[in-house]
Amino acid sequence: MHVQEWLETVPPLSIYLLVGLVIGLESLGIPLPGEIILVSSALLASQHGEINPVVLGACATAGAIVGDSIGYAIGRKGGRPLLAWLGRKFPRHFSEGHIATAERSFEKWGMWAVFFGRFIALLRIFAGPLAGVLRMPYWKFLTANVLGGVLWAGGTTAVIYYVGVVAEAWLKRFSWLGLVLAVLVGLTSLLVVRSKAAKATAERQRSEGQEAEPVNAGG
């Protein structure tokens, strides 16, 4: 069933809770389609007056901030062994190459990697746990987490809602296009990150091979 058609059968309160929960779990580190659920719900709010876009945006923002914070706490406690365990359980998302790419982003951007990671589908599941593993000061993490959560969740809700209201005559067509756009953006960011992850893995293997050559030669 189409995501939005399914959401139309759900009471408004359940939609608020669902959006907050899915985005929270995604931010915590569980691969879920948070962006698609948010876009679909915002479009639905533009069609039905029972769904308050302000409450919807607030729930999405709260889920993003709380989920990232829980992910940070788990990452800080679990450390590197946690990343290794996640790599075994979710090799497509927490591969060594993906983690290496995310780590380089943190090294380059610091706390702003948390902020910008909110807007990239795959990095959303990394930001909280990895910041904890790398022991980023919590006040820095929280600042970037709150700013990113408000801008991404609240901003996405507002933009999609108002575009849906303005384009009311074309709403059904836009609903389909909006979901396709969300999926395309997510897939594009996923492919970019995977490409960088593959390069990072290759570079690390070459580096390890070069370090091992003198040892083998000496033996």
GROMACS .gro file of C-alpha atoms in nm:
model
  219
    1MET     CA    1   0.000   0.000   0.000
    2HIS     CA    2   0.114   0.352  -0.078
    3VAL     CA    3   0.269   0.513   0.233
    4GLN     CA    4   0.039   0.813   0.227
    5GLU     CA    5  -0.270   0.602   0.164
    6TRP     CA    6  -0.181   0.395   0.468
    7LEU     CA    7  -0.125   0.707   0.679
    8GLU     CA    8  -0.475   0.827   0.586
    9THR     CA    9  -0.616   0.531   0.779
   10VAL     CA   10  -0.422   0.623   1.096
   11PRO     CA   11  -0.559   0.867   1.361
   12PRO     CA   12  -0.371   1.202   1.391
   13LEU     CA   13  -0.231   1.120   1.736
   14SER     CA   14  -0.089   0.793   1.605
   15ILE     CA   15   0.071   0.979   1.313
   16TYR     CA   16   0.245   1.222   1.552
   17LEU     CA   17   0.374   0.930   1.759
   18LEU     CA   18   0.473   0.727   1.452
   19VAL     CA   19   0.673   1.014   1.301
   20GLY     CA   20   0.852   1.082   1.628
   21LEU     CA   21   0.924   0.713   1.685
   22VAL     CA   22   1.051   0.630   1.334
   23ILE     CA   23   1.274   0.939   1.317
   24GLY     CA   24   1.395   0.876   1.671
   25LEU     CA   25   1.490   0.515   1.596
   26GLU     CA   26   1.660   0.617   1.271
   27SER     CA   27   1.858   0.885   1.456
   28LEU     CA   28   1.947   0.632   1.723
   29GLY     CA   29   2.118   0.415   1.461
   30ILE     CA   30   1.849   0.186   1.321
   31PRO     CA   31   1.809   0.205   0.940
   32LEU     CA   32   1.448   0.323   0.887
   33PRO     CA   33   1.280   0.547   0.623
   34GLY     CA   34   1.238   0.849   0.849
   35GLU     CA   35   1.252   1.102   0.566
   36ILE     CA   36   0.982   0.928   0.361
   37ILE     CA   37   0.750   0.903   0.664
   38LEU     CA   38   0.804   1.273   0.743
   39VAL     CA   39   0.742   1.388   0.384
   40SER     CA   40   0.430   1.172   0.354
   41SER     CA   41   0.290   1.297   0.685
   42ALA     CA   42   0.355   1.663   0.598
   43LEU     CA   43   0.179   1.619   0.265
   44LEU     CA   44  -0.111   1.450   0.443
   45ALA     CA   45  -0.131   1.743   0.687
   46SER     CA   46  -0.168   1.982   0.393
   47GLN     CA   47  -0.475   1.785   0.281
   48HIS     CA   48  -0.641   1.716   0.616
   49GLY     CA   49  -0.705   1.983   0.877
   50GLU     CA   50  -0.709   1.722   1.155
   51ILE     CA   51  -0.329   1.697   1.141
   52ASN     CA   52  -0.156   2.002   1.287
   53PRO     CA   53   0.171   2.072   1.098
   54VAL     CA   54   0.319   2.252   1.400
   55VAL     CA   55   0.262   1.950   1.625
   56LEU     CA   56   0.388   1.721   1.348
   57GLY     CA   57   0.708   1.925   1.308
   58ALA     CA   58   0.756   1.937   1.686
   59CYS     CA   59   0.722   1.558   1.714
   60ALA     CA   60   0.966   1.505   1.427
   61THR     CA   61   1.214   1.747   1.583
   62ALA     CA   62   1.182   1.587   1.927
   63GLY     CA   63   1.233   1.241   1.779
   64ALA     CA   64   1.545   1.355   1.593
   65ILE     CA   65   1.702   1.522   1.898
   66VAL     CA   66   1.613   1.251   2.151
   67GLY     CA   67   1.711   0.968   1.916
   68ASP     CA   68   2.050   1.123   1.840
   69SER     CA   69   2.112   1.181   2.212
   70ILE     CA   70   2.033   0.818   2.297
   71GLY     CA   71   2.259   0.707   2.013
   72TYR     CA   72   2.536   0.928   2.154
   73ALA     CA   73   2.498   0.771   2.500
   74ILE     CA   74   2.501   0.418   2.355
   75GLY     CA   75   2.806   0.495   2.142
   76ARG     CA   76   2.994   0.651   2.433
   77LYS     CA   77   2.929   0.345   2.649
   78GLY     CA   78   2.978   0.081   2.380
   79GLY     CA   79   3.285   0.231   2.212
   80ARG     CA   80   3.465   0.058   1.925
   81PRO     CA   81   3.328  -0.289   2.012
   82LEU     CA   82   2.980  -0.150   1.945
   83LEU     CA   83   3.079  -0.042   1.593
   84ALA     CA   84   3.230  -0.383   1.530
   85TRP     CA   85   2.909  -0.552   1.647
   86LEU     CA   86   2.696  -0.324   1.430
   87GLY     CA   87   2.922  -0.401   1.136
   88ARG     CA   88   2.850  -0.772   1.179
   89LYS     CA   89   2.475  -0.722   1.224
   90PHE     CA   90   2.424  -0.451   0.958
   91PRO     CA   91   2.716  -0.488   0.713
   92ARG     CA   92   2.543  -0.281   0.444
   93HIS     CA   93   2.510   0.022   0.671
   94PHE     CA   94   2.792  -0.013   0.925
   95SER     CA   95   3.068  -0.151   0.706
   96GLU     CA   96   3.429  -0.063   0.780
   97GLY     CA   97   3.436   0.168   0.478
   98HIS     CA   98   3.122   0.355   0.583
   99ILE     CA   99   3.253   0.403   0.934
  100ALA     CA  100   3.589   0.525   0.799
  101THR     CA  101   3.411   0.779   0.578
  102ALA     CA  102   3.202   0.902   0.870
  103GLU     CA  103   3.510   0.928   1.091
  104ARG     CA  104   3.689   1.142   0.834
  105SER     CA  105   3.384   1.370   0.826
  106PHE     CA  106   3.405   1.407   1.205
  107GLU     CA  107   3.779   1.476   1.187
  108LYS     CA  108   3.725   1.744   0.922
  109TRP     CA  109   3.407   1.911   1.048
  110GLY     CA  110   3.396   1.828   1.419
  111MET     CA  111   3.058   1.906   1.576
  112TRP     CA  112   2.924   2.027   1.240
  113ALA     CA  113   2.946   1.672   1.108
  114VAL     CA  114   2.652   1.602   1.339
  115PHE     CA  115   2.465   1.903   1.198
  116PHE     CA  116   2.529   1.829   0.830
  117GLY     CA  117   2.487   1.455   0.882
  118ARG     CA  118   2.121   1.519   0.961
  119PHE     CA  119   2.061   1.605   0.594
  120ILE     CA  120   2.228   1.291   0.449
  121ALA     CA  121   2.022   0.973   0.468
  122LEU     CA  122   2.296   0.725   0.560
  123LEU     CA  123   2.490   0.960   0.788
  124ARG     CA  124   2.178   1.020   1.001
  125ILE     CA  125   2.220   0.674   1.152
  126PHE     CA  126   2.593   0.734   1.222
  127ALA     CA  127   2.597   1.079   1.379
  128GLY     CA  128   2.482   1.001   1.733
  129PRO     CA  129   2.658   0.669   1.799
  130LEU     CA  130   2.984   0.776   1.629
  131ALA     CA  131   2.997   1.105   1.817
  132GLY     CA  132   2.969   0.903   2.138
  133VAL     CA  133   3.236   0.654   2.033
  134LEU     CA  134   3.472   0.941   1.946
  135ARG     CA  135   3.385   1.104   2.280
  136MET     CA  136   3.286   1.439   2.135
  137PRO     CA  137   3.209   1.680   2.424
  138TYR     CA  138   2.837   1.650   2.488
  139TRP     CA  139   2.769   2.023   2.481
  140LYS     CA  140   2.912   2.042   2.129
  141PHE     CA  141   2.714   1.739   2.021
  142LEU     CA  142   2.392   1.871   2.175
  143THR     CA  143   2.432   2.212   2.009
  144ALA     CA  144   2.475   2.062   1.662
  145ASN     CA  145   2.209   1.799   1.734
  146VAL     CA  146   1.944   2.055   1.831
  147LEU     CA  147   2.024   2.291   1.543
  148GLY     CA  148   2.026   2.009   1.288
  149GLY     CA  149   1.711   1.850   1.428
  150VAL     CA  150   1.514   2.175   1.425
  151LEU     CA  151   1.628   2.277   1.077
  152TRP     CA  152   1.588   1.936   0.915
  153ALA     CA  153   1.271   1.806   1.081
  154GLY     CA  154   1.094   2.137   1.133
  155GLY     CA  155   1.211   2.283   0.804
  156THR     CA  156   1.115   1.976   0.600
  157THR     CA  157   0.769   1.971   0.757
  158ALA     CA  158   0.711   2.341   0.690
  159VAL     CA  159   0.836   2.336   0.330
  160ILE     CA  160   0.643   2.023   0.227
  161TYR     CA  161   0.327   2.140   0.405
  162TYR     CA  162   0.319   2.486   0.245
  163VAL     CA  163   0.411   2.357  -0.100
  164GLY     CA  164   0.125   2.108  -0.065
  165VAL     CA  165  -0.119   2.385   0.029
  166VAL     CA  166  -0.012   2.609  -0.259
  167ALA     CA  167  -0.025   2.322  -0.508
  168GLU     CA  168  -0.364   2.197  -0.389
  169ALA     CA  169  -0.498   2.154  -0.743
  170TRP     CA  170  -0.208   1.922  -0.824
  171LEU     CA  171  -0.182   1.765  -0.480
  172LYS     CA  172  -0.227   1.402  -0.577
  173ARG     CA  173   0.034   1.425  -0.848
  174PHE     CA  174   0.267   1.621  -0.621
  175SER     CA  175   0.223   1.362  -0.347
  176TRP     CA  176   0.363   1.098  -0.578
  177LEU     CA  177   0.641   1.324  -0.703
  178GLY     CA  178   0.727   1.432  -0.350
  179LEU     CA  179   0.778   1.074  -0.237
  180VAL     CA  180   0.979   0.991  -0.549
  181LEU     CA  181   1.196   1.298  -0.486
  182ALA     CA  182   1.253   1.196  -0.124
  183VAL     CA  183   1.355   0.846  -0.234
  184LEU     CA  184   1.586   0.981  -0.508
  185VAL     CA  185   1.755   1.220  -0.265
  186GLY     CA  186   1.802   0.937  -0.018
  187LEU     CA  187   1.939   0.699  -0.281
  188THR     CA  188   2.174   0.964  -0.423
  189SER     CA  189   2.321   1.042  -0.082
  190LEU     CA  190   2.348   0.669  -0.011
  191LEU     CA  191   2.538   0.605  -0.335
  192VAL     CA  192   2.774   0.898  -0.269
  193VAL     CA  193   2.852   0.774   0.081
  194ARG     CA  194   2.898   0.416  -0.042
  195SER     CA  195   3.137   0.535  -0.310
  196LYS     CA  196   3.342   0.726  -0.055
  197ALA     CA  197   3.328   0.427   0.179
  198ALA     CA  198   3.463   0.196  -0.092
  199LYS     CA  199   3.749   0.437  -0.161
  200ALA     CA  200   3.824   0.463   0.210
  201THR     CA  201   3.834   0.084   0.243
  202ALA     CA  202   4.066   0.054  -0.058
  203GLU     CA  203   4.297   0.323   0.077
  204ARG     CA  204   4.310   0.156   0.418
  205GLN     CA  205   4.391  -0.183   0.263
  206ARG     CA  206   4.670  -0.031   0.051
  207SER     CA  207   4.806   0.146   0.359
  208GLU     CA  208   4.801  -0.175   0.564
  209GLY     CA  209   4.966  -0.361   0.276
  210GLN     CA  210   5.247  -0.104   0.253
  211GLU     CA  211   5.305  -0.123   0.629
  212ALA     CA  212   5.318  -0.502   0.616
  213GLU     CA  213   5.571  -0.525   0.329
  214PRO     CA  214   5.884  -0.431   0.531
  215VAL     CA  215   5.788  -0.685   0.797
  216ASN     CA  216   5.746  -0.962   0.542
  217ALA     CA  217   6.069  -0.867   0.370
  218GLY     CA  218   6.259  -0.877   0.696
  219GLY     CA  219   6.119  -1.221   0.778
   0.00000   0.00000   0.00000
